[in-house]
Structure formats: structure tokens, C-alpha cells
CSV table of C-alpha atoms and ligand atoms in Angstrom, one decimal:
chain,number,residue,atom,x,y,z
B,1,UNK,CA,94.1,84.4,213.1
B,2,UNK,CA,93.9,81.7,216.1
B,3,UNK,CA,95.5,82.2,219.5
B,4,UNK,CA,96.9,80.0,221.4
B,5,UNK,CA,96.3,81.5,225.3
B,6,UNK,CA,99.3,79.3,226.8
B,7,UNK,CA,101.1,80.1,229.2
B,8,UNK,CA,105.2,81.6,228.6
B,9,UNK,CA,107.5,78.5,228.4
B,10,UNK,CA,110.1,80.3,230.2
B,11,UNK,CA,110.9,84.4,230.8
B,12,UNK,CA,110.8,85.9,226.8
B,13,UNK,CA,112.0,89.1,225.6
B,14,UNK,CA,112.1,89.8,221.5
B,15,UNK,CA,113.7,92.1,219.6
B,16,UNK,CA,112.8,93.3,216.1
B,17,UNK,CA,115.0,94.5,213.5
B,18,UNK,CA,113.1,97.2,210.9
B,19,UNK,CA,115.7,99.6,210.2
B,20,UNK,CA,116.7,97.9,207.7
B,21,UNK,CA,116.0,100.5,204.2
B,22,UNK,CA,114.1,98.9,201.8
B,23,UNK,CA,115.1,100.5,199.2
B,24,UNK,CA,113.9,97.6,196.8
B,25,UNK,CA,110.4,98.0,197.5
B,26,UNK,CA,111.2,101.7,195.8
B,27,UNK,CA,109.0,103.6,198.0
B,28,UNK,CA,108.9,105.9,200.2
B,29,UNK,CA,106.6,104.6,203.0
B,30,UNK,CA,109.5,102.3,205.0
B,31,UNK,CA,108.8,98.6,204.1
B,32,UNK,CA,108.0,97.2,207.6
B,33,UNK,CA,104.4,99.6,207.1
B,34,UNK,CA,103.6,98.3,203.8
B,35,UNK,CA,100.2,96.0,204.9
B,36,UNK,CA,100.0,92.0,204.2
B,37,UNK,CA,95.9,91.1,205.3
B,38,UNK,CA,95.6,95.2,206.0
B,39,UNK,CA,98.0,95.2,208.9
B,40,UNK,CA,101.6,96.7,208.6
B,41,UNK,CA,103.9,94.0,208.0
B,42,UNK,CA,105.2,94.3,211.7
B,43,UNK,CA,102.1,94.7,213.1
B,44,UNK,CA,101.5,91.1,212.3
B,45,UNK,CA,104.9,90.0,213.4
B,46,UNK,CA,104.7,92.1,217.0
B,47,UNK,CA,101.6,89.9,216.9
B,48,UNK,CA,103.2,86.3,216.9
B,49,UNK,CA,105.7,88.0,219.0
B,50,UNK,CA,102.9,89.0,221.8
B,51,UNK,CA,101.4,85.3,221.9
B,52,UNK,CA,104.5,84.1,224.1
B,53,UNK,CA,103.9,86.6,226.3
B,54,UNK,CA,107.0,88.0,226.2
B,55,UNK,CA,107.6,90.8,229.2
B,56,UNK,CA,109.4,93.1,226.7
B,57,UNK,CA,109.4,93.8,222.8
B,58,UNK,CA,112.1,96.4,221.5
B,59,UNK,CA,111.7,97.2,217.6
B,60,UNK,CA,114.9,98.5,216.0
B,61,UNK,CA,113.9,101.8,214.0
B,62,UNK,CA,116.2,104.3,212.3
B,63,UNK,CA,116.3,107.9,212.7
B,64,UNK,CA,113.5,109.5,211.4
B,65,UNK,CA,111.1,105.8,211.2
B,66,UNK,CA,108.8,108.3,213.3
B,67,UNK,CA,105.9,106.9,211.5
B,68,UNK,CA,106.9,103.0,212.5
B,69,UNK,CA,107.5,104.0,215.6
B,70,UNK,CA,103.6,105.0,216.0
B,71,UNK,CA,102.4,102.0,214.2
B,72,UNK,CA,104.2,99.8,216.8
B,73,UNK,CA,103.2,101.8,220.0
B,74,UNK,CA,102.8,101.0,222.5
B,75,UNK,CA,106.4,99.0,222.5
B,76,UNK,CA,109.6,101.0,222.7
B,77,UNK,CA,111.3,101.8,219.4
B,78,UNK,CA,115.3,102.1,219.6
B,79,UNK,CA,117.7,103.8,217.3
B,80,UNK,CA,120.3,102.2,215.3
B,81,UNK,CA,122.2,105.2,213.9
B,82,UNK,CA,123.7,104.1,211.2
B,83,UNK,CA,122.8,100.5,209.1
B,84,UNK,CA,125.9,99.1,209.9
B,85,UNK,CA,124.5,95.5,209.7
B,86,UNK,CA,122.0,92.8,211.9
B,87,UNK,CA,124.4,92.1,214.9
B,88,UNK,CA,125.0,96.2,214.7
B,89,UNK,CA,121.2,96.7,214.6
B,90,UNK,CA,120.6,94.1,217.7
B,91,UNK,CA,123.5,96.9,220.2
B,92,UNK,CA,120.7,98.8,219.7
B,93,UNK,CA,118.2,97.1,221.6
B,94,UNK,CA,121.1,96.5,224.4
B,95,UNK,CA,120.2,99.8,226.8
B,96,UNK,CA,115.7,98.9,226.9
B,97,UNK,CA,117.2,94.9,227.2
B,98,UNK,CA,120.0,94.9,229.5
B,99,UNK,CA,119.1,94.2,232.5
B,100,UNK,CA,116.3,91.8,231.7
B,101,UNK,CA,116.6,87.7,232.4
B,102,UNK,CA,115.9,85.1,229.9
B,103,UNK,CA,115.4,83.8,226.9
B,104,UNK,CA,116.0,86.8,223.7
B,105,UNK,CA,114.3,86.2,220.3
B,106,UNK,CA,115.5,88.2,217.6
B,107,UNK,CA,113.3,88.5,214.1
B,108,UNK,CA,113.0,90.8,211.5
B,109,UNK,CA,109.6,93.3,211.3
B,110,UNK,CA,109.9,92.4,207.2
B,111,UNK,CA,109.3,88.5,207.7
B,112,UNK,CA,105.4,88.7,208.3
B,113,UNK,CA,104.3,85.2,208.4
B,114,UNK,CA,106.4,83.9,211.3
B,115,UNK,CA,104.0,81.9,213.5
B,116,UNK,CA,104.2,81.6,217.3
B,117,UNK,CA,104.3,78.5,217.2
B,118,UNK,CA,107.7,78.6,215.7
B,119,UNK,CA,108.8,81.0,218.4
B,120,UNK,CA,107.3,78.7,220.4
B,121,UNK,CA,109.6,76.3,218.9
B,122,UNK,CA,112.7,77.8,219.1
B,123,UNK,CA,112.4,78.1,223.0
B,124,UNK,CA,111.4,74.7,223.4
B,125,UNK,CA,114.5,73.7,221.6
B,126,UNK,CA,116.9,75.8,224.4
B,127,UNK,CA,115.0,74.2,226.5
B,128,UNK,CA,115.7,70.6,225.5
B,129,UNK,CA,119.0,71.6,224.3
B,130,UNK,CA,120.6,73.5,226.9
B,131,UNK,CA,121.9,75.5,223.6
B,132,UNK,CA,123.0,79.2,224.3
B,133,UNK,CA,121.8,80.0,220.7
B,134,UNK,CA,119.0,78.4,218.8
B,135,UNK,CA,118.8,79.5,214.7
B,136,UNK,CA,115.7,79.1,212.5
B,137,UNK,CA,116.5,76.7,209.1
B,138,UNK,CA,115.0,75.9,206.5
B,139,UNK,CA,115.2,74.8,203.4
B,140,UNK,CA,114.5,77.5,200.8
B,141,UNK,CA,114.1,76.3,196.7
B,142,UNK,CA,116.7,78.9,196.4
B,143,UNK,CA,119.3,78.9,199.2
B,144,UNK,CA,121.2,82.1,196.8
B,145,UNK,CA,120.9,85.0,199.8
B,146,UNK,CA,121.0,83.0,202.6
B,147,UNK,CA,123.4,82.4,205.1
B,148,UNK,CA,124.1,78.6,205.1
B,149,UNK,CA,124.4,76.7,208.5
B,150,UNK,CA,127.3,74.9,209.3
B,151,UNK,CA,126.1,71.6,211.4
B,152,UNK,CA,128.7,68.9,212.5
B,153,UNK,CA,127.9,66.4,215.1
B,154,UNK,CA,124.0,67.9,215.0
B,155,UNK,CA,125.1,70.9,216.1
B,156,UNK,CA,125.5,74.3,214.6
B,157,UNK,CA,129.3,75.2,214.1
B,158,UNK,CA,128.7,78.6,212.2
B,159,UNK,CA,126.6,80.7,209.9
B,160,UNK,CA,128.1,81.6,206.8
B,161,UNK,CA,126.3,84.4,204.6
B,162,UNK,CA,126.0,83.2,201.2
B,163,UNK,CA,128.9,86.8,200.2
B,164,UNK,CA,131.5,84.9,202.4
B,165,UNK,CA,130.8,81.2,201.3
B,166,UNK,CA,133.0,78.9,199.4
B,167,UNK,CA,131.5,77.4,196.5
B,168,UNK,CA,131.1,74.0,198.6
B,169,UNK,CA,129.7,75.7,201.5
B,170,UNK,CA,127.2,77.2,199.0
B,171,UNK,CA,125.8,74.1,197.5
B,172,UNK,CA,124.3,73.4,201.7
B,173,UNK,CA,120.9,73.2,201.6
B,174,UNK,CA,120.1,73.9,205.1
B,175,UNK,CA,119.6,77.9,205.5
B,176,UNK,CA,119.0,80.8,208.4
B,177,UNK,CA,115.7,82.1,208.6
B,178,UNK,CA,116.7,84.8,210.1
B,179,UNK,CA,115.3,83.9,213.8
B,180,UNK,CA,117.8,83.4,216.7
B,181,UNK,CA,117.2,82.5,220.4
B,182,UNK,CA,119.5,83.6,222.2
B,183,UNK,CA,119.6,82.3,225.9
B,184,UNK,CA,120.4,84.3,229.1
B,185,UNK,CA,122.9,86.4,229.4
B,186,UNK,CA,124.3,85.2,226.1
B,187,UNK,CA,123.7,88.0,223.6
B,188,UNK,CA,125.2,91.0,225.0
B,189,UNK,CA,129.1,89.3,225.3
B,190,UNK,CA,128.5,87.5,221.7
B,191,UNK,CA,127.8,90.6,220.2
B,192,UNK,CA,130.7,92.5,221.9
B,193,UNK,CA,133.1,90.2,220.2
B,194,UNK,CA,131.4,91.0,216.2
B,195,UNK,CA,133.8,92.1,214.0
B,196,UNK,CA,132.9,93.3,210.8
B,197,UNK,CA,135.8,92.2,208.7
B,198,UNK,CA,133.6,90.4,205.9
B,199,UNK,CA,132.6,91.1,202.5
B,200,UNK,CA,129.9,93.4,203.1
B,201,UNK,CA,131.8,95.3,206.6
B,202,UNK,CA,128.9,94.1,208.2
B,203,UNK,CA,128.7,93.1,211.9
B,204,UNK,CA,126.7,89.9,211.5
B,205,UNK,CA,124.2,88.9,214.0
B,206,UNK,CA,124.8,85.7,212.8
B,207,UNK,CA,128.8,85.4,213.4
B,208,UNK,CA,127.5,85.1,217.0
B,209,UNK,CA,127.3,81.3,216.4
B,210,UNK,CA,131.5,80.4,215.8
B,211,UNK,CA,131.8,83.1,218.9
B,212,UNK,CA,129.9,81.1,220.9
B,213,UNK,CA,131.2,78.3,219.4
B,214,UNK,CA,134.6,79.0,220.5
B,215,UNK,CA,133.5,79.9,223.8
B,216,UNK,CA,132.3,76.5,224.2
B,217,UNK,CA,128.6,76.6,224.0
B,218,UNK,CA,126.4,74.8,222.2
B,219,UNK,CA,124.2,76.3,219.3
B,220,UNK,CA,121.7,74.1,217.4
B,221,UNK,CA,118.9,74.3,215.0
B,222,UNK,CA,115.1,74.6,215.1
B,223,UNK,CA,113.7,73.4,211.0
B,224,UNK,CA,110.6,75.4,210.4
B,225,UNK,CA,108.8,75.6,206.9
B,226,UNK,CA,109.7,77.9,204.7
B,227,UNK,CA,107.0,80.2,204.4
B,228,UNK,CA,107.0,81.3,207.7
B,229,UNK,CA,110.5,82.9,206.7
B,230,UNK,CA,109.6,84.2,203.9
B,231,UNK,CA,111.4,88.0,204.0
B,232,UNK,CA,109.7,90.5,202.3
B,233,UNK,CA,112.3,92.9,200.1
B,234,UNK,CA,110.4,93.3,196.6
B,235,UNK,CA,107.2,94.4,196.0
B,236,UNK,CA,106.7,91.0,194.3
B,237,UNK,CA,107.7,89.2,197.4
B,238,UNK,CA,105.1,91.6,199.6
B,239,UNK,CA,102.5,90.0,196.7
B,240,UNK,CA,103.6,86.4,197.7
B,241,UNK,CA,103.8,86.9,201.4
B,242,UNK,CA,100.0,88.2,200.9
B,243,UNK,CA,99.1,85.0,198.9
B,244,UNK,CA,100.5,82.8,201.6
B,245,UNK,CA,98.5,85.1,204.4
B,246,UNK,CA,95.1,85.0,202.6
B,247,UNK,CA,95.6,81.1,202.4
B,248,UNK,CA,96.8,81.1,205.9
B,249,UNK,CA,93.4,83.5,207.3
B,250,UNK,CA,90.8,81.1,204.8
B,251,UNK,CA,91.7,78.3,206.0
B,252,UNK,CA,91.6,79.4,209.7
B,253,UNK,CA,87.8,80.9,209.1
B,254,UNK,CA,86.9,77.9,207.4
B,255,UNK,CA,88.3,75.8,209.7
B,256,UNK,CA,86.4,78.0,212.7
B,257,UNK,CA,82.8,76.7,210.5
B,258,UNK,CA,82.9,79.2,207.6
B,259,UNK,CA,81.4,78.0,204.3
B,260,UNK,CA,84.0,79.8,201.6
B,261,UNK,CA,82.4,77.8,197.7
B,262,UNK,CA,85.8,79.5,196.5
B,263,UNK,CA,88.2,80.3,198.6
B,264,UNK,CA,91.0,81.4,195.8
B,265,UNK,CA,88.5,84.6,195.3
B,266,UNK,CA,87.7,85.3,199.5
B,267,UNK,CA,90.0,88.5,200.5
B,268,UNK,CA,90.0,88.3,204.2
B,269,UNK,CA,91.7,91.2,207.1
B,270,UNK,CA,93.7,90.2,209.5
B,271,UNK,CA,91.4,91.2,212.1
B,272,UNK,CA,88.7,90.1,210.0
B,273,UNK,CA,86.4,87.6,212.5
B,274,UNK,CA,83.5,85.3,210.8
B,275,UNK,CA,81.4,82.8,212.7
B,276,UNK,CA,80.1,79.6,212.3
B,277,UNK,CA,77.7,78.4,209.7
B,278,UNK,CA,78.6,81.3,207.5
B,279,UNK,CA,78.4,81.3,203.8
B,280,UNK,CA,80.3,83.2,201.2
B,281,UNK,CA,80.2,82.8,198.0
B,282,UNK,CA,83.2,83.9,195.8
B,283,UNK,CA,84.4,87.2,195.0
B,284,UNK,CA,84.5,88.7,198.5
B,285,UNK,CA,86.4,90.7,199.6
B,286,UNK,CA,86.5,91.9,203.6
B,287,UNK,CA,88.8,95.1,204.4
B,288,UNK,CA,89.3,95.8,208.3
B,289,UNK,CA,87.6,95.7,210.9
B,290,UNK,CA,85.0,93.3,209.6
B,291,UNK,CA,82.6,91.1,212.0
B,292,UNK,CA,80.5,88.5,210.4
B,293,UNK,CA,77.8,86.9,213.2
B,294,UNK,CA,77.3,83.2,212.0
B,295,UNK,CA,74.6,82.2,210.2
B,296,UNK,CA,75.0,85.2,207.9
B,297,UNK,CA,75.2,84.6,204.4
B,298,UNK,CA,77.4,86.8,202.4
B,299,UNK,CA,76.5,86.7,198.4
B,300,UNK,CA,79.3,86.5,195.5
B,301,UNK,CA,80.9,90.3,194.9
B,302,UNK,CA,80.4,92.2,198.5
B,303,UNK,CA,83.0,94.2,199.8
B,304,UNK,CA,82.8,94.9,203.3
B,305,UNK,CA,85.1,97.1,205.5
B,306,UNK,CA,84.8,98.7,209.0
B,307,UNK,CA,81.4,96.7,209.4
B,308,UNK,CA,79.8,94.2,211.7
B,309,UNK,CA,76.7,91.8,210.4
B,310,UNK,CA,75.1,90.3,212.9
B,311,UNK,CA,73.3,86.1,213.0
B,312,UNK,CA,71.1,85.7,209.9
B,313,UNK,CA,71.5,88.3,208.1
B,314,UNK,CA,72.0,88.0,204.0
B,315,UNK,CA,74.1,90.6,202.3
B,316,UNK,CA,74.5,90.7,197.8
B,317,UNK,CA,75.3,90.4,195.5
B,318,UNK,CA,77.0,93.3,194.5
B,319,UNK,CA,76.7,95.0,197.8
B,320,UNK,CA,79.4,97.2,199.6
B,321,UNK,CA,79.4,98.4,203.1
B,322,UNK,CA,80.9,100.7,204.4
B,323,UNK,CA,82.8,101.7,207.8
B,324,UNK,CA,80.0,102.1,210.4
B,325,UNK,CA,77.5,100.1,209.4
B,326,UNK,CA,75.6,97.4,211.7
B,327,UNK,CA,73.4,95.1,210.1
B,328,UNK,CA,71.6,93.5,212.4
B,329,UNK,CA,70.0,89.6,212.9
B,330,UNK,CA,68.2,88.5,209.5
B,331,UNK,CA,67.9,91.6,207.7
B,332,UNK,CA,68.6,91.8,203.7
B,333,UNK,CA,70.9,93.8,202.1
B,334,UNK,CA,70.4,93.6,198.2
B,335,UNK,CA,72.3,94.4,194.9
B,336,UNK,CA,74.1,97.3,194.4
B,337,UNK,CA,73.4,98.7,198.1
B,338,UNK,CA,75.9,100.6,199.2
B,339,UNK,CA,75.5,101.3,203.7
B,340,UNK,CA,78.4,104.1,205.5
B,341,UNK,CA,77.8,105.2,209.1
B,342,UNK,CA,74.6,103.2,208.8
B,343,UNK,CA,72.3,100.9,211.7
B,344,UNK,CA,70.3,98.5,209.7
B,345,UNK,CA,67.4,96.9,212.1
B,346,UNK,CA,66.5,93.2,212.6
B,347,UNK,CA,64.4,91.9,209.7
B,348,UNK,CA,65.2,95.1,207.5
B,349,UNK,CA,64.5,94.9,203.6
B,350,UNK,CA,67.4,97.6,201.7
B,351,UNK,CA,67.0,94.7,198.3
B,352,UNK,CA,68.0,97.0,195.6
B,353,UNK,CA,69.9,100.0,194.0
B,354,UNK,CA,69.7,101.9,196.8
B,355,UNK,CA,72.4,104.6,198.8
B,356,UNK,CA,71.9,105.0,202.6
B,357,UNK,CA,74.2,106.7,204.7
B,358,UNK,CA,74.3,108.3,208.0
B,359,UNK,CA,70.9,106.7,208.8
B,360,UNK,CA,69.4,104.2,211.2
B,361,UNK,CA,66.4,102.0,209.6
B,362,UNK,CA,64.2,100.5,212.0
B,363,UNK,CA,63.4,96.7,212.3
B,364,UNK,CA,61.0,95.2,209.7
B,365,UNK,CA,61.5,98.7,207.7
B,366,UNK,CA,61.2,98.0,203.9
B,367,UNK,CA,63.2,100.7,201.6
B,368,UNK,CA,62.5,100.7,198.1
B,369,UNK,CA,64.2,100.2,195.3
B,370,UNK,CA,66.8,103.6,194.1
B,371,UNK,CA,66.0,105.0,197.8
B,372,UNK,CA,69.0,107.2,198.7
B,373,UNK,CA,69.8,109.4,201.3
B,374,UNK,CA,70.5,112.9,200.6
B,375,UNK,CA,73.0,113.1,203.7
B,376,UNK,CA,75.3,116.1,202.4
B,377,UNK,CA,75.3,119.3,200.9
B,378,UNK,CA,78.6,119.9,200.1
B,379,UNK,CA,79.9,121.1,203.6
B,380,UNK,CA,78.1,118.6,206.4
B,381,UNK,CA,77.0,115.3,206.5
B,382,UNK,CA,72.9,114.9,208.2
B,383,UNK,CA,71.7,111.8,209.2
B,384,UNK,CA,68.2,110.2,208.3
B,385,UNK,CA,66.1,108.3,211.0
B,386,UNK,CA,63.5,105.8,209.1
B,387,UNK,CA,61.8,104.1,211.7
B,388,UNK,CA,60.6,100.3,212.6
B,389,UNK,CA,58.1,98.9,209.8
B,390,UNK,CA,58.5,102.0,207.1
B,391,UNK,CA,57.7,101.7,204.3
B,392,UNK,CA,59.8,103.8,201.9
B,393,UNK,CA,58.6,104.0,198.4
B,394,UNK,CA,61.4,103.3,195.0
B,395,UNK,CA,62.9,106.0,193.9
B,396,UNK,CA,62.5,108.3,196.8
B,397,UNK,CA,65.0,110.7,197.9
B,398,UNK,CA,65.2,111.3,202.0
B,399,UNK,CA,67.3,115.1,202.4
B,400,UNK,CA,68.9,114.8,206.1
B,401,UNK,CA,68.6,115.5,208.3
B,402,UNK,CA,64.7,114.3,208.0
B,403,UNK,CA,62.9,111.5,210.0
B,404,UNK,CA,60.8,109.0,208.7
B,405,UNK,CA,58.7,107.9,211.8
B,406,UNK,CA,57.7,103.6,212.4
B,407,UNK,CA,55.2,102.8,210.3
B,408,UNK,CA,55.2,105.5,207.6
B,409,UNK,CA,54.8,105.2,204.2
B,410,UNK,CA,56.5,107.7,201.6
B,411,UNK,CA,54.9,106.7,198.6
B,412,UNK,CA,57.6,106.4,195.4
B,413,UNK,CA,59.3,108.6,193.6
B,414,UNK,CA,58.7,111.0,196.4
B,415,UNK,CA,61.9,114.0,197.1
B,416,UNK,CA,61.4,114.0,200.9
B,417,UNK,CA,62.2,117.0,202.9
B,418,UNK,CA,59.9,117.4,206.0
B,419,UNK,CA,59.4,114.8,208.6
B,420,UNK,CA,57.1,111.9,208.2
B,421,UNK,CA,55.5,111.6,211.7
B,422,UNK,CA,54.2,107.9,212.7
B,423,UNK,CA,51.9,106.2,210.7
B,424,UNK,CA,51.4,108.8,207.7
B,425,UNK,CA,51.5,108.8,204.0
B,426,UNK,CA,54.1,111.3,202.7
B,427,UNK,CA,53.3,111.6,199.0
B,428,UNK,CA,56.3,114.4,197.8
B,429,UNK,CA,56.0,114.7,193.9
B,430,UNK,CA,54.3,116.6,191.2
B,431,UNK,CA,50.5,115.3,191.2
B,432,UNK,CA,50.0,113.0,188.0
B,433,UNK,CA,47.3,114.4,184.8
B,434,UNK,CA,46.0,111.8,182.2
B,435,UNK,CA,44.6,113.6,179.4
B,436,UNK,CA,42.4,111.4,177.4
B,437,UNK,CA,43.5,110.4,174.0
B,438,UNK,CA,46.4,113.1,173.3
B,439,UNK,CA,48.4,110.0,172.8
B,440,UNK,CA,46.1,109.0,170.1
B,441,UNK,CA,45.8,112.3,168.5
B,442,UNK,CA,49.1,113.0,168.9
B,443,UNK,CA,50.2,110.3,166.1
B,444,UNK,CA,47.8,111.2,164.0
B,445,UNK,CA,48.7,114.7,163.8
B,446,UNK,CA,52.2,113.5,163.4
B,447,UNK,CA,50.9,111.3,160.3
B,448,UNK,CA,49.3,114.1,158.9
B,449,UNK,CA,52.5,115.9,158.9
B,450,UNK,CA,54.9,113.5,157.4
B,451,UNK,CA,52.4,113.4,154.2
N,1,UD1,C1,120.1,87.6,207.2
N,1,UD1,C2,120.9,86.8,208.0
N,1,UD1,C3,120.6,85.6,207.0
N,1,UD1,C4,119.5,85.0,206.6
N,1,UD1,C5,118.6,86.4,206.2
N,1,UD1,C6,117.1,85.7,206.3
N,1,UD1,C7,122.0,88.4,209.5
N,1,UD1,C8,123.6,89.0,208.7
N,1,UD1,N1,121.9,87.0,207.7
N,1,UD1,O1,120.5,88.4,205.5
N,1,UD1,O2,122.1,84.2,207.4
N,1,UD1,O3,119.2,83.5,206.0
N,1,UD1,O4,118.6,87.4,207.2
N,1,UD1,O5,116.9,86.3,205.5
N,1,UD1,O6,122.0,88.6,209.8
N,1,UD1,N2,118.2,95.0,209.5
N,1,UD1,C9,118.6,95.8,210.4
N,1,UD1,N3,120.0,97.1,210.2
N,1,UD1,C10,121.1,96.9,209.6
N,1,UD1,C11,120.7,95.2,208.7
N,1,UD1,C12,119.5,94.5,208.6
N,1,UD1,O7,117.7,96.8,211.2
N,1,UD1,O8,121.8,97.3,209.4
N,1,UD1,C13,117.3,94.6,209.1
N,1,UD1,C14,116.5,94.7,208.5
N,1,UD1,O9,115.7,95.4,208.7
N,1,UD1,C15,115.9,93.0,207.6
N,1,UD1,C16,116.6,92.0,208.9
N,1,UD1,O10,118.1,93.7,209.8
N,1,UD1,O11,114.8,93.7,208.8
N,1,UD1,C17,117.8,91.5,208.1
N,1,UD1,O12,118.6,92.1,207.1
N,1,UD1,P1,118.9,92.0,205.6
N,1,UD1,O13,120.3,93.0,205.4
N,1,UD1,O14,117.7,91.8,205.0
N,1,UD1,O15,120.2,90.9,206.2
N,1,UD1,P2,120.4,89.6,205.1
N,1,UD1,O16,121.3,89.6,204.1
N,1,UD1,O17,119.3,88.9,204.2
N,2,MG,MG1,116.8,90.0,203.9
């Protein structure tokens, strides 16, 4: 994600609502922990908020949401005892934010596409207009579920929830995106005045607007793109959020200097780091924790997670880099090669059909087709060390713990169970015997039998 480290426009605190049960996800996992681009939804919201350098962030959760509390640490969680509405949820944060002086932005943990720029825009709008409340407005294609924004002479006078709206109000296109900014000192007194005399018998945060207006305060709308306020309620919307997030990540990677031959088929994680002049082929998946340095090439159909690929390395097609892998500069990792917890030195080659796990491979080593590190004895994992410029012949099994020294050779088809000293040839396989004319005799015998 692109980060801008500008200084805060004004002192800020954020409240992120995440106490909803998310029943429509039909899941035992709390909704805000469902991942988008391999990070829990709420992490995206926290990241956008954190970019504005708020003095405090409070996350509102329901009782028993310990997993959410862990996921958002070290940010503070507060508990809303019962789901009595968004206004009631914000009240739960009062105990930790009451002394805070400055803007308070309320946002939702299940709307992962919000950007720091959109939040900054709310603050800007508040400074320009002197408003008590700034509401993020948007014009959805289907406004059915949203609160409608009632705007008169450029000022927001009320938000009417869909369930409470008249037919004329329902026709209003401009809707509440759910993010609201409250100017210094305005939030808590308004919350005290909220009533639940509405269709849902909830305390609506949105009612703060008409209460502010009644108290002589100005409220305004800051419009933002519909994509950024997308809320996730079902797994269908989760997939839509994923699609939008992937597009955003791909675009950022390309603008940063990576070529993607078919971007729509490349899947990134929120934390994927890709350098300049990197070329990525079609159908490549980047799991979490991946860093690709400049000028590396990732060919089609690779799957990479928690791994680092250094400058100018060539990966794939069809390679799998698993956690703990570091591929050194200019190294080649070819088709159907799986690496796990392995450090491959500069310029080394592992080009075909290998599994190398829990190993170090020295620079310029050549690992022949079909080489396997036998790293697991059914109980523990063991290390294999292969030296610089070593040459391991095809179809060798290296039974760990074992080491092959610098410059050593391993004969093809060997099963290596003892260390191989540097510059040594190790051959560990049955010796070949050639039986003269055996084949000819065999054919003649068989032909005789058939008669
Ligand atoms: C809310 C807004 C609506 C807006 C829409 C945008 C209100 C009353 N309505 O409606 O104007 O158009 O979002 O998506 O605010 N939550 C709690 N505790 C609660 C209730 C909700 O923490 O008691 C959290 C939910 O987890 C969710 C967020 O607040 O993250 C919004 O709640 P939700 O029920 O989805 O509000 P909407 O009815 O969609
Ligand atoms: Mg909602």
C-alpha cells in the first residue's frame, strides 16, 4: 500500500466499530477478522487510520471477541455490552476518549477499502467549513440499505435511516457511507441526547446530525467514491472487497515500476513488496510476507509466501516458494521446484523438479533435476547444507542432517547419508554391471518359447 507520511492536519482520535455479530457471514470467525488480501479486514481500516497519525484509536467489540482484541493489539479495545446500535457502540469508547481534545472520526471495521486520503478529506472539510459533523457521502448504484443524506442549502440537516425514510426520502441518491467526523467537544453531548424511538429501536449514531442542527451547529457532507465505503456483510461482498483491493494493489505495484503481463490474474497480499523492473507473468499468487527485489522475474504460475527474492533472480514457471525462503541475487529456480525454509546463494540454480527444505545452498551451486532433501524423519526436521559451487547430480536424495562441501560433486541418483567433504565426488548407488549380449539372448529365448 502506498503510504504518505504527512503531518496531522489537526489532533485526531479514531473509533472503529466492530461489535456487530456479522451473522450473514455464516461463520464462527468474527466478521472483521475475515481476510482481504491476506490481512484481516480490520487491519486495513487500522492501517488507513494510522496513516493520519491519530493520538488514539479505540476499537469497539462485543463481549467474547478476544480474537479481535488480539488481532488489533496494541490498539485499545472497549466493549459494547449489547448491540443497541451504532450510537450506543460509540458510547462504549467514551471512557477511553473522554479526555481527548480534537477531531474524532468514527469508522467501521467491516469496510476495509477506506483510504487515509478519504479520512484526511473529512478533516480538511471540517477545517474549511467549521462544521461540528462531517459525514462521508456517496451515491451507490443501489441505495436501498443506506441512510439518506438530507441536504438543504449546502448543509446536511439530517440522516434518515432507510427503515425510517418516507418514500420521497428514499428517492434521495446521496447516502451515508458510514464514516463520520465529530469536531472537538461535539460527540459526547450529542450521544447523551440519542433516543431509540425509531423503526429498529436502536440508538443511531446518525441521529447526531439532526441533534447538532437543532443545537445550532453546522453539519456538512464530504463526498467519496462508492468503492471506498463498501461494507462487507456477506461472503459475496467479501469477494467484491477482495476484487477491489486486488485492483488497488496491482495498480500500486505497476505504478511503482513492476510489469504485470496479465494483472487480473496476479494475486497480491496487502504487505507484498515489489521492486522496480520486476516482471510478473500470468497466474502468480503472492501470499503474505513476500518481498521481490528489483529486476527479478516471476514467471507464470508461481506461488510465493513469506519469502524473499533478491535482485535479478528468476523464479518459475511453476515454482513454489514456501515460508522462510530467500533466493539470492541472480539465482534461478525453475519449474516444479518447491523451496521451504531455505536460503539459496547468489547465482545458484535449482531448475527442475526438486524439493529443497530446511537447507542452505551456496552461491553458484547447481542442483540437478529431481534432487530431494529428505528433511523429515517423522519426528523432527533436519538441516541440509550444500556448499558454494557444489554440483548435485540429478535424482539425488540428501538425507538430512547432512552437508555437501564447497565444490563437491554428488553422482546422479545417489542417496547421500554421510557428509561429503569439499571438492570430493560422492557416489552412493548400486554399481552398474553390463552383461554382454544378454538382451539378444533374452529375445531369442522368448521367441523360442512362443513357438
Ligand atoms: C449504518 C448507518 C447508515 C449508513 C450505513 C453505511 C447508522 C444508524 N446507520 O447502517 O446510515 O448508510 O451504515 O454502511 O449508523 N455496530 C456496532 N454495534 C452496534 C451496531 C453496529 O459495533 O450495536 C457496528 C457494526 O459492526 C458495523 C457498523 O457498526 O461495523 C455499522 O453497523 P450496521 O448495522 O452495519 O449499520 P447499517 O444498518 O449498515
Ligand atoms: Mg452495514
